[in-house]
């Protein structure tokens, strides 16, 4: 796919990512937004996302992000990034109504894509890496490079996860040659936690429970606990990966209450469990080693239902793909 060819003659272009946007979602949307703004100065270009967390304030033109969308507006071209059609945050209707829908994604649960034009590669580390591939080295500038680098860093866990490939590192090498302060970017957007976030992480770790001989660990936070700390979803990032990094853990589950008998579930796997398959079974999706879904019932129901599937996979009684 050639980005500029696809946008040829388009007067209005929209870009949107998934609900609860994470680093890759924001990085890829902003990287593409900055690129199209640079290349197509005459076009009306808008980027739609739920309000990005304050940590992303360092990304160029993050203030341009629209968190509401005029659902009547018919865009000539609309890009859905890092998402399938059912999870587009604030611009789902605009995507559906657009003259041409373009989907760029790396989720295995969205393998076939949801656009008229699709660029989906589940083997890619991140949607930001895919946007890098599409823009090409000659189309970059410092600000675009910084946004895309951030996305790659977040989805690879700072180049640790198995989704990191030689092409990911080649992209990263090219991106840092643009001279932004990558150490600060990683510290401020990936590692740094405010005091509240550190406390809630501590609470989640303290209350975690291991089962299946320590091969699984789970932690659940109730609405009451979240309210006590005044914590929102953006304060809970990173908890599930901390649980996953406990020695001996094959699969980590983190859940928090989002409504009456409703939980947002995050799953992470070390090597053996295909959590995308489990999350998809419960109506969610994601990647083989990192996936999520929303489930109904009490925390105990949710954990029981999930552990059944995890146990089946660990015992080799279930399909892993
Ligand atoms: P997280 O656990 O950090 O929310 O998400 C892990 C991965 O799974 C991310 O790539 C995210 O986009 C995906 N994911 C999380 N929740 C859902 C969901 O409800 N549906 C789908 N399709 N993907 C999800
Ligand atoms: Mn992603």
mmCIF file of C-alpha atoms and ligand atoms in Angstrom:
data_model
loop_
_atom_site.group_PDB
_atom_site.id
_atom_site.type_symbol
_atom_site.label_atom_id
_atom_site.label_comp_id
_atom_site.label_asym_id
_atom_site.label_seq_id
_atom_site.Cartn_x
_atom_site.Cartn_y
_atom_site.Cartn_z
ATOM 1 C CA UNK A 1 0.000 0.000 0.000
ATOM 2 C CA UNK A 2 1.160 3.509 -0.854
ATOM 3 C CA UNK A 3 -0.192 6.041 1.661
ATOM 4 C CA UNK A 4 -0.120 9.063 -0.634
ATOM 5 C CA UNK A 5 -1.645 7.142 -3.545
ATOM 6 C CA UNK A 6 -4.497 6.007 -1.294
ATOM 7 C CA UNK A 7 -5.099 9.622 -0.205
ATOM 8 C CA UNK A 8 -4.836 11.083 -3.696
ATOM 9 C CA UNK A 9 -7.580 13.663 -4.285
ATOM 10 C CA UNK A 10 -8.979 13.282 -0.762
ATOM 11 C CA UNK A 11 -10.232 16.570 0.694
ATOM 12 C CA UNK A 12 -10.878 15.173 4.154
ATOM 13 C CA UNK A 13 -8.915 12.481 5.958
ATOM 14 C CA UNK A 14 -9.641 11.032 9.396
ATOM 15 C CA UNK A 15 -7.457 8.891 11.629
ATOM 16 C CA UNK A 16 -8.698 6.926 14.644
ATOM 17 C CA UNK A 17 -7.380 4.296 17.039
ATOM 18 C CA UNK A 18 -8.821 1.946 19.644
ATOM 19 C CA UNK A 19 -10.619 2.635 22.923
ATOM 20 C CA UNK A 20 -8.325 3.296 25.898
ATOM 21 C CA UNK A 21 -5.458 4.230 23.551
ATOM 22 C CA UNK A 22 -2.037 2.900 24.542
ATOM 23 C CA UNK A 23 1.444 3.976 23.463
ATOM 24 C CA UNK A 24 1.388 2.149 20.133
ATOM 25 C CA UNK A 25 -2.082 3.383 19.279
ATOM 26 C CA UNK A 26 -1.135 6.996 20.042
ATOM 27 C CA UNK A 27 2.310 6.725 18.445
ATOM 28 C CA UNK A 28 1.001 5.240 15.196
ATOM 29 C CA UNK A 29 -1.941 7.666 14.916
ATOM 30 C CA UNK A 30 0.252 10.694 15.628
ATOM 31 C CA UNK A 31 3.063 9.478 13.356
ATOM 32 C CA UNK A 32 0.631 9.056 10.474
ATOM 33 C CA UNK A 33 -1.136 12.340 11.296
ATOM 34 C CA UNK A 34 2.133 14.313 11.300
ATOM 35 C CA UNK A 35 3.219 12.679 8.052
ATOM 36 C CA UNK A 36 -0.042 13.364 6.221
ATOM 37 C CA UNK A 37 -0.120 16.952 7.526
ATOM 38 C CA UNK A 38 3.381 17.439 6.124
ATOM 39 C CA UNK A 39 2.724 15.814 2.763
ATOM 40 C CA UNK A 40 -0.843 16.992 2.155
ATOM 41 C CA UNK A 41 -1.005 20.547 3.530
ATOM 42 C CA UNK A 42 -4.230 21.338 1.606
ATOM 43 C CA UNK A 43 -6.237 18.435 3.021
ATOM 44 C CA UNK A 44 -8.497 18.648 6.074
ATOM 45 C CA UNK A 45 -6.890 16.046 8.352
ATOM 46 C CA UNK A 46 -8.154 15.116 11.810
ATOM 47 C CA UNK A 47 -7.029 12.607 14.409
ATOM 48 C CA UNK A 48 -9.591 11.123 16.819
ATOM 49 C CA UNK A 49 -8.727 9.385 20.083
ATOM 50 C CA UNK A 50 -10.034 9.228 23.614
ATOM 51 C CA UNK A 51 -8.110 11.847 25.568
ATOM 52 C CA UNK A 52 -4.461 10.678 25.706
ATOM 53 C CA UNK A 53 -2.901 10.424 29.182
ATOM 54 C CA UNK A 54 -0.673 13.336 30.258
ATOM 55 C CA UNK A 55 2.514 11.274 29.794
ATOM 56 C CA UNK A 56 2.043 11.562 26.025
ATOM 57 C CA UNK A 57 2.317 15.358 26.229
ATOM 58 C CA UNK A 58 5.810 15.179 24.701
ATOM 59 C CA UNK A 59 4.471 13.970 21.335
ATOM 60 C CA UNK A 60 4.331 16.755 18.751
ATOM 61 C CA UNK A 61 0.840 18.217 18.146
ATOM 62 C CA UNK A 62 -0.802 15.858 20.645
ATOM 63 C CA UNK A 63 -3.064 18.819 21.421
ATOM 64 C CA UNK A 64 -4.630 18.413 17.953
ATOM 65 C CA UNK A 65 -6.292 15.146 19.033
ATOM 66 C CA UNK A 66 -10.077 15.367 18.880
ATOM 67 C CA UNK A 67 -11.905 13.411 21.558
ATOM 68 C CA UNK A 68 -15.351 13.988 20.101
ATOM 69 C CA UNK A 69 -16.395 13.328 16.546
ATOM 70 C CA UNK A 70 -19.106 14.859 14.366
ATOM 71 C CA UNK A 71 -20.848 11.625 13.435
ATOM 72 C CA UNK A 72 -22.484 13.260 10.398
ATOM 73 C CA UNK A 73 -19.164 14.074 8.760
ATOM 74 C CA UNK A 74 -18.330 11.965 5.748
ATOM 75 C CA UNK A 75 -14.568 11.687 5.311
ATOM 76 C CA UNK A 76 -13.118 10.849 1.902
ATOM 77 C CA UNK A 77 -10.573 8.577 3.564
ATOM 78 C CA UNK A 78 -10.549 7.234 7.114
ATOM 79 C CA UNK A 79 -7.712 5.268 8.710
ATOM 80 C CA UNK A 80 -8.375 2.861 11.603
ATOM 81 C CA UNK A 81 -5.044 2.169 13.303
ATOM 82 C CA UNK A 82 -4.123 -0.590 15.763
ATOM 83 C CA UNK A 83 -7.747 -1.708 15.936
ATOM 84 C CA UNK A 84 -10.612 -3.660 14.440
ATOM 85 C CA UNK A 85 -13.883 -1.866 13.536
ATOM 86 C CA UNK A 86 -15.640 -2.804 16.800
ATOM 87 C CA UNK A 87 -13.050 -1.097 19.038
ATOM 88 C CA UNK A 88 -12.575 2.261 17.325
ATOM 89 C CA UNK A 89 -12.677 4.732 20.163
ATOM 90 C CA UNK A 90 -14.502 7.924 19.267
ATOM 91 C CA UNK A 91 -14.842 7.766 15.498
ATOM 92 C CA UNK A 92 -16.469 4.386 14.829
ATOM 93 C CA UNK A 93 -19.377 5.880 12.895
ATOM 94 C CA UNK A 94 -17.111 8.135 10.816
ATOM 95 C CA UNK A 95 -14.999 5.115 9.888
ATOM 96 C CA UNK A 96 -18.088 3.185 8.781
ATOM 97 C CA UNK A 97 -19.397 6.077 6.671
ATOM 98 C CA UNK A 98 -16.101 7.100 5.055
ATOM 99 C CA UNK A 99 -15.642 7.006 1.275
ATOM 100 C CA UNK A 100 -12.608 4.766 1.661
ATOM 101 C CA UNK A 101 -11.742 2.843 4.833
ATOM 102 C CA UNK A 102 -8.130 1.908 5.455
ATOM 103 C CA UNK A 103 -7.119 -0.444 8.249
ATOM 104 C CA UNK A 104 -3.526 -0.723 9.485
ATOM 105 C CA UNK A 105 -3.081 -3.203 12.328
ATOM 106 C CA UNK A 106 -0.973 -5.988 13.807
ATOM 107 C CA UNK A 107 -3.552 -7.778 15.985
ATOM 108 C CA UNK A 108 -3.855 -11.465 15.133
ATOM 109 C CA UNK A 109 -7.522 -11.204 16.162
ATOM 110 C CA UNK A 110 -8.022 -8.789 13.233
ATOM 111 C CA UNK A 111 -6.107 -10.836 10.691
ATOM 112 C CA UNK A 112 -8.413 -10.088 7.746
ATOM 113 C CA UNK A 113 -8.700 -6.379 8.421
ATOM 114 C CA UNK A 114 -11.857 -4.296 8.529
ATOM 115 C CA UNK A 115 -11.217 -1.775 5.756
ATOM 116 C CA UNK A 116 -11.664 -1.494 2.004
ATOM 117 C CA UNK A 117 -7.876 -1.441 1.984
ATOM 118 C CA UNK A 118 -6.032 -3.438 4.635
ATOM 119 C CA UNK A 119 -2.443 -3.529 5.773
ATOM 120 C CA UNK A 120 -2.458 -6.076 8.573
ATOM 121 C CA UNK A 121 0.620 -8.000 9.637
ATOM 122 C CA UNK A 122 0.279 -9.974 12.892
ATOM 123 C CA UNK A 123 4.007 -10.675 12.875
ATOM 124 C CA UNK A 124 4.816 -6.955 13.179
ATOM 125 C CA UNK A 125 5.834 -5.714 16.616
ATOM 126 C CA UNK A 126 3.468 -2.776 16.526
ATOM 127 C CA UNK A 127 1.229 -0.689 14.326
ATOM 128 C CA UNK A 128 3.894 2.017 14.627
ATOM 129 C CA UNK A 129 6.377 -0.323 12.914
ATOM 130 C CA UNK A 130 3.842 -0.819 10.102
ATOM 131 C CA UNK A 131 3.349 2.945 9.724
ATOM 132 C CA UNK A 132 7.151 3.284 9.626
ATOM 133 C CA UNK A 133 7.245 0.718 6.807
ATOM 134 C CA UNK A 134 4.556 2.607 4.875
ATOM 135 C CA UNK A 135 6.083 6.057 5.309
ATOM 136 C CA UNK A 136 9.586 4.868 4.487
ATOM 137 C CA UNK A 137 12.795 6.448 5.670
ATOM 138 C CA UNK A 138 12.574 9.334 3.192
ATOM 139 C CA UNK A 139 9.217 10.533 4.545
ATOM 140 C CA UNK A 140 10.292 10.897 8.188
ATOM 141 C CA UNK A 141 11.181 13.924 10.233
ATOM 142 C CA UNK A 142 12.158 14.233 13.892
ATOM 143 C CA UNK A 143 8.605 14.511 15.240
ATOM 144 C CA UNK A 144 7.222 11.622 13.175
ATOM 145 C CA UNK A 145 10.219 9.491 14.165
ATOM 146 C CA UNK A 146 9.666 10.250 17.856
ATOM 147 C CA UNK A 147 5.973 9.277 17.741
ATOM 148 C CA UNK A 148 6.669 6.006 15.914
ATOM 149 C CA UNK A 149 9.621 5.119 18.139
ATOM 150 C CA UNK A 150 7.428 5.571 21.186
ATOM 151 C CA UNK A 151 4.812 3.204 19.756
ATOM 152 C CA UNK A 152 7.417 0.540 19.030
ATOM 153 C CA UNK A 153 8.954 0.878 22.510
ATOM 154 C CA UNK A 154 5.568 0.427 24.194
ATOM 155 C CA UNK A 155 4.381 -2.603 22.231
ATOM 156 C CA UNK A 156 7.729 -4.397 22.479
ATOM 157 C CA UNK A 157 8.156 -3.666 26.200
ATOM 158 C CA UNK A 158 11.306 -1.748 25.316
ATOM 159 C CA UNK A 159 12.432 -4.350 22.751
ATOM 160 C CA UNK A 160 11.998 -7.245 25.181
ATOM 161 C CA UNK A 161 8.908 -9.139 23.960
ATOM 162 C CA UNK A 162 9.108 -11.870 21.356
ATOM 163 C CA UNK A 163 7.318 -9.640 18.817
ATOM 164 C CA UNK A 164 10.641 -7.762 18.489
ATOM 165 C CA UNK A 165 12.343 -8.777 15.240
ATOM 166 C CA UNK A 166 15.440 -7.737 13.316
ATOM 167 C CA UNK A 167 13.233 -5.433 11.228
ATOM 168 C CA UNK A 168 11.889 -3.826 14.431
ATOM 169 C CA UNK A 169 15.413 -3.036 15.566
ATOM 170 C CA UNK A 170 16.382 -1.767 12.109
ATOM 171 C CA UNK A 171 13.366 0.549 12.187
ATOM 172 C CA UNK A 172 14.310 1.722 15.694
ATOM 173 C CA UNK A 173 17.908 2.338 14.598
ATOM 174 C CA UNK A 174 16.700 4.475 11.703
ATOM 175 C CA UNK A 175 14.215 6.353 13.917
ATOM 176 C CA UNK A 176 16.709 7.359 16.622
ATOM 177 C CA UNK A 177 18.982 8.805 13.948
ATOM 178 C CA UNK A 178 16.535 11.754 13.856
ATOM 179 C CA UNK A 179 17.969 12.949 17.137
ATOM 180 C CA UNK A 180 15.082 13.099 19.615
ATOM 181 C CA UNK A 181 15.813 12.370 23.271
ATOM 182 C CA UNK A 182 14.898 8.682 23.321
ATOM 183 C CA UNK A 183 16.113 8.028 26.872
ATOM 184 C CA UNK A 184 13.774 10.690 28.208
ATOM 185 C CA UNK A 185 10.937 9.527 25.973
ATOM 186 C CA UNK A 186 11.203 5.961 27.312
ATOM 187 C CA UNK A 187 11.552 7.101 30.908
ATOM 188 C CA UNK A 188 8.632 9.530 30.790
ATOM 189 C CA UNK A 189 6.160 7.489 28.767
ATOM 190 C CA UNK A 190 7.073 3.904 29.655
ATOM 191 C CA UNK A 191 8.773 3.511 33.032
ATOM 192 C CA UNK A 192 7.864 6.517 35.117
ATOM 193 C CA UNK A 193 4.904 6.170 37.485
ATOM 194 C CA UNK A 194 3.337 8.824 39.640
ATOM 195 C CA UNK A 195 2.907 8.077 43.314
ATOM 196 C CA UNK A 196 -0.708 6.956 42.936
ATOM 197 C CA UNK A 197 0.223 4.545 40.146
ATOM 198 C CA UNK A 198 3.084 3.139 42.218
ATOM 199 C CA UNK A 199 0.734 2.629 45.161
ATOM 200 C CA UNK A 200 -1.934 0.874 43.144
ATOM 201 C CA UNK A 201 0.703 -1.347 41.544
ATOM 202 C CA UNK A 202 1.877 -2.231 45.043
ATOM 203 C CA UNK A 203 -1.660 -3.003 46.113
ATOM 204 C CA UNK A 204 -2.263 -5.231 43.072
ATOM 205 C CA UNK A 205 0.973 -7.162 43.675
ATOM 206 C CA UNK A 206 0.286 -7.504 47.393
ATOM 207 C CA UNK A 207 -3.170 -8.950 46.778
ATOM 208 C CA UNK A 208 -2.163 -11.222 43.905
ATOM 209 C CA UNK A 209 -2.754 -14.943 44.204
ATOM 210 C CA UNK A 210 -0.775 -17.713 42.550
ATOM 211 C CA UNK A 211 -2.418 -20.932 41.439
ATOM 212 C CA UNK A 212 -1.708 -23.950 39.229
ATOM 213 C CA UNK A 213 1.552 -24.508 41.134
ATOM 214 C CA UNK A 214 2.640 -20.938 40.577
ATOM 215 C CA UNK A 215 2.253 -21.131 36.817
ATOM 216 C CA UNK A 216 -0.598 -18.613 36.956
ATOM 217 C CA UNK A 217 -1.056 -15.455 38.934
ATOM 218 C CA UNK A 218 -4.108 -13.259 39.227
ATOM 219 C CA UNK A 219 -4.891 -9.912 40.750
ATOM 220 C CA UNK A 220 -8.263 -8.162 40.770
ATOM 221 C CA UNK A 221 -9.085 -4.584 41.745
ATOM 222 C CA UNK A 222 -12.638 -3.699 42.735
ATOM 223 C CA UNK A 223 -14.403 -0.446 41.914
ATOM 224 C CA UNK A 224 -14.193 0.416 45.599
ATOM 225 C CA UNK A 225 -10.400 0.079 45.647
ATOM 226 C CA UNK A 226 -10.015 2.085 42.428
ATOM 227 C CA UNK A 227 -12.222 4.826 43.869
ATOM 228 C CA UNK A 228 -10.231 4.830 47.114
ATOM 229 C CA UNK A 229 -7.063 5.653 45.153
ATOM 230 C CA UNK A 230 -8.897 7.804 42.606
ATOM 231 C CA UNK A 231 -7.404 5.605 39.882
ATOM 232 C CA UNK A 232 -8.537 5.386 36.245
ATOM 233 C CA UNK A 233 -7.606 2.875 33.506
ATOM 234 C CA UNK A 234 -4.477 4.856 32.559
ATOM 235 C CA UNK A 235 -3.156 4.339 36.101
ATOM 236 C CA UNK A 236 -3.237 0.553 35.739
ATOM 237 C CA UNK A 237 -0.890 0.132 32.764
ATOM 238 C CA UNK A 238 2.038 -2.127 33.483
ATOM 239 C CA UNK A 239 0.451 -4.026 36.394
ATOM 240 C CA UNK A 240 -0.173 -7.155 34.344
ATOM 241 C CA UNK A 241 3.394 -7.223 32.989
ATOM 242 C CA UNK A 242 4.766 -6.970 36.532
ATOM 243 C CA UNK A 243 2.634 -9.977 37.468
ATOM 244 C CA UNK A 244 3.855 -11.843 34.391
ATOM 245 C CA UNK A 245 7.494 -11.271 35.279
ATOM 246 C CA UNK A 246 7.174 -13.179 38.575
ATOM 247 C CA UNK A 247 9.469 -16.222 38.400
ATOM 248 C CA UNK A 248 7.668 -19.379 37.303
ATOM 249 C CA UNK A 249 4.588 -17.583 35.980
ATOM 250 C CA UNK A 250 3.426 -18.760 32.568
ATOM 251 C CA UNK A 251 0.265 -16.706 32.494
ATOM 252 C CA UNK A 252 -0.792 -13.556 34.347
ATOM 253 C CA UNK A 253 -4.328 -12.240 34.705
ATOM 254 C CA UNK A 254 -5.194 -8.748 35.826
ATOM 255 C CA UNK A 255 -8.770 -7.551 36.068
ATOM 256 C CA UNK A 256 -10.484 -4.430 37.277
ATOM 257 C CA UNK A 257 -14.135 -3.647 37.757
ATOM 258 C CA UNK A 258 -15.611 -1.358 35.117
ATOM 259 C CA UNK A 259 -19.308 -1.699 35.984
ATOM 260 C CA UNK A 260 -21.777 -3.844 37.876
ATOM 261 C CA UNK A 261 -20.468 -7.388 37.481
ATOM 262 C CA UNK A 262 -18.291 -6.215 34.594
ATOM 263 C CA UNK A 263 -14.498 -6.570 34.453
ATOM 264 C CA UNK A 264 -11.825 -5.471 32.012
ATOM 265 C CA UNK A 265 -9.367 -8.344 31.750
ATOM 266 C CA UNK A 266 -5.715 -8.232 30.697
ATOM 267 C CA UNK A 267 -3.816 -11.427 29.954
ATOM 268 C CA UNK A 268 -0.077 -11.902 29.489
ATOM 269 C CA UNK A 269 1.804 -15.069 28.701
ATOM 270 C CA UNK A 270 5.483 -15.970 28.942
ATOM 271 C CA UNK A 271 5.997 -18.776 26.446
ATOM 272 C CA UNK A 272 3.319 -21.432 26.462
ATOM 273 C CA UNK A 273 -0.167 -19.969 26.576
ATOM 274 C CA UNK A 274 -1.862 -18.398 23.560
ATOM 275 C CA UNK A 275 -3.812 -15.685 25.338
ATOM 276 C CA UNK A 276 -5.192 -14.227 22.077
ATOM 277 C CA UNK A 277 -7.176 -17.445 21.642
ATOM 278 C CA UNK A 278 -8.584 -17.195 25.182
ATOM 279 C CA UNK A 279 -9.437 -13.490 24.927
ATOM 280 C CA UNK A 280 -11.079 -14.083 21.525
ATOM 281 C CA UNK A 281 -13.183 -16.889 23.002
ATOM 282 C CA UNK A 282 -14.560 -14.360 25.493
ATOM 283 C CA UNK A 283 -15.252 -11.738 22.821
ATOM 284 C CA UNK A 284 -11.970 -9.821 23.037
ATOM 285 C CA UNK A 285 -8.698 -10.183 21.182
ATOM 286 C CA UNK A 286 -5.086 -9.119 20.981
ATOM 287 C CA UNK A 287 -1.787 -10.881 20.455
ATOM 288 C CA UNK A 288 -0.536 -14.360 21.326
ATOM 289 C CA UNK A 289 1.387 -13.123 24.390
ATOM 290 C CA UNK A 290 -0.764 -10.073 25.286
ATOM 291 C CA UNK A 291 -4.517 -9.894 24.963
ATOM 292 C CA UNK A 292 -7.628 -8.627 26.671
ATOM 293 C CA UNK A 293 -11.401 -8.774 26.882
ATOM 294 C CA UNK A 294 -14.344 -7.591 28.952
ATOM 295 C CA UNK A 295 -16.168 -10.227 31.007
ATOM 296 C CA UNK A 296 -19.357 -10.303 33.060
ATOM 297 C CA UNK A 297 -19.927 -11.881 36.465
ATOM 298 C CA UNK A 298 -18.162 -11.717 39.795
ATOM 299 C CA UNK A 299 -14.360 -11.622 39.906
ATOM 300 C CA UNK A 300 -14.465 -15.295 40.951
ATOM 301 C CA UNK A 301 -16.596 -16.247 37.928
ATOM 302 C CA UNK A 302 -14.226 -14.409 35.614
ATOM 303 C CA UNK A 303 -11.116 -16.022 37.109
ATOM 304 C CA UNK A 304 -12.702 -19.493 37.103
ATOM 305 C CA UNK A 305 -13.737 -19.195 33.472
ATOM 306 C CA UNK A 306 -10.318 -17.977 32.391
ATOM 307 C CA UNK A 307 -8.334 -20.499 34.405
ATOM 308 C CA UNK A 308 -10.201 -23.375 32.808
ATOM 309 C CA UNK A 309 -8.895 -22.304 29.398
ATOM 310 C CA UNK A 310 -5.401 -21.579 30.667
ATOM 311 C CA UNK A 311 -5.175 -24.953 32.392
ATOM 312 C CA UNK A 312 -6.337 -26.754 29.261
ATOM 313 C CA UNK A 313 -3.584 -25.108 27.252
ATOM 314 C CA UNK A 314 -0.903 -25.720 29.881
ATOM 315 C CA UNK A 315 -1.898 -29.372 30.061
ATOM 316 C CA UNK A 316 -1.840 -29.630 26.283
ATOM 317 C CA UNK A 317 -5.554 -30.403 26.124
ATOM 318 C CA UNK A 318 -6.462 -27.374 24.015
ATOM 319 C CA UNK A 319 -5.598 -25.974 20.612
ATOM 320 C CA UNK A 320 -3.026 -23.226 21.000
ATOM 321 C CA UNK A 321 -3.615 -21.525 17.707
HETATM 322 P P1 LIG B 1 -4.307 -4.712 27.430
HETATM 323 O O1 LIG B 1 -4.292 -5.927 28.275
HETATM 324 O O2 LIG B 1 -3.039 -3.929 27.572
HETATM 325 O O3 LIG B 1 -5.537 -3.887 27.572
HETATM 326 O O4 LIG B 1 -4.344 -5.226 25.937
HETATM 327 C C1 LIG B 1 -3.445 -6.162 25.415
HETATM 328 C C2 LIG B 1 -3.669 -6.311 23.928
HETATM 329 O O5 LIG B 1 -4.949 -6.870 23.692
HETATM 330 C C3 LIG B 1 -3.652 -4.973 23.181
HETATM 331 O O6 LIG B 1 -3.064 -5.193 21.914
HETATM 332 C C4 LIG B 1 -5.100 -4.616 23.042
HETATM 333 O O7 LIG B 1 -5.315 -3.843 21.896
HETATM 334 C C5 LIG B 1 -5.784 -5.987 22.961
HETATM 335 N N1 LIG B 1 -7.091 -5.962 23.642
HETATM 336 C C6 LIG B 1 -7.334 -5.648 24.939
HETATM 337 N N2 LIG B 1 -8.653 -5.723 25.221
HETATM 338 C C7 LIG B 1 -9.270 -6.083 24.078
HETATM 339 C C8 LIG B 1 -10.643 -6.309 23.716
HETATM 340 O O8 LIG B 1 -11.570 -6.192 24.520
HETATM 341 N N3 LIG B 1 -10.877 -6.665 22.415
HETATM 342 C C9 LIG B 1 -9.869 -6.794 21.487
HETATM 343 N N4 LIG B 1 -10.188 -7.128 20.246
HETATM 344 N N5 LIG B 1 -8.582 -6.587 21.806
HETATM 345 C C10 LIG B 1 -8.271 -6.237 23.066
HETATM 346 MN MN1 LIG B 2 -0.433 -2.178 19.036
#
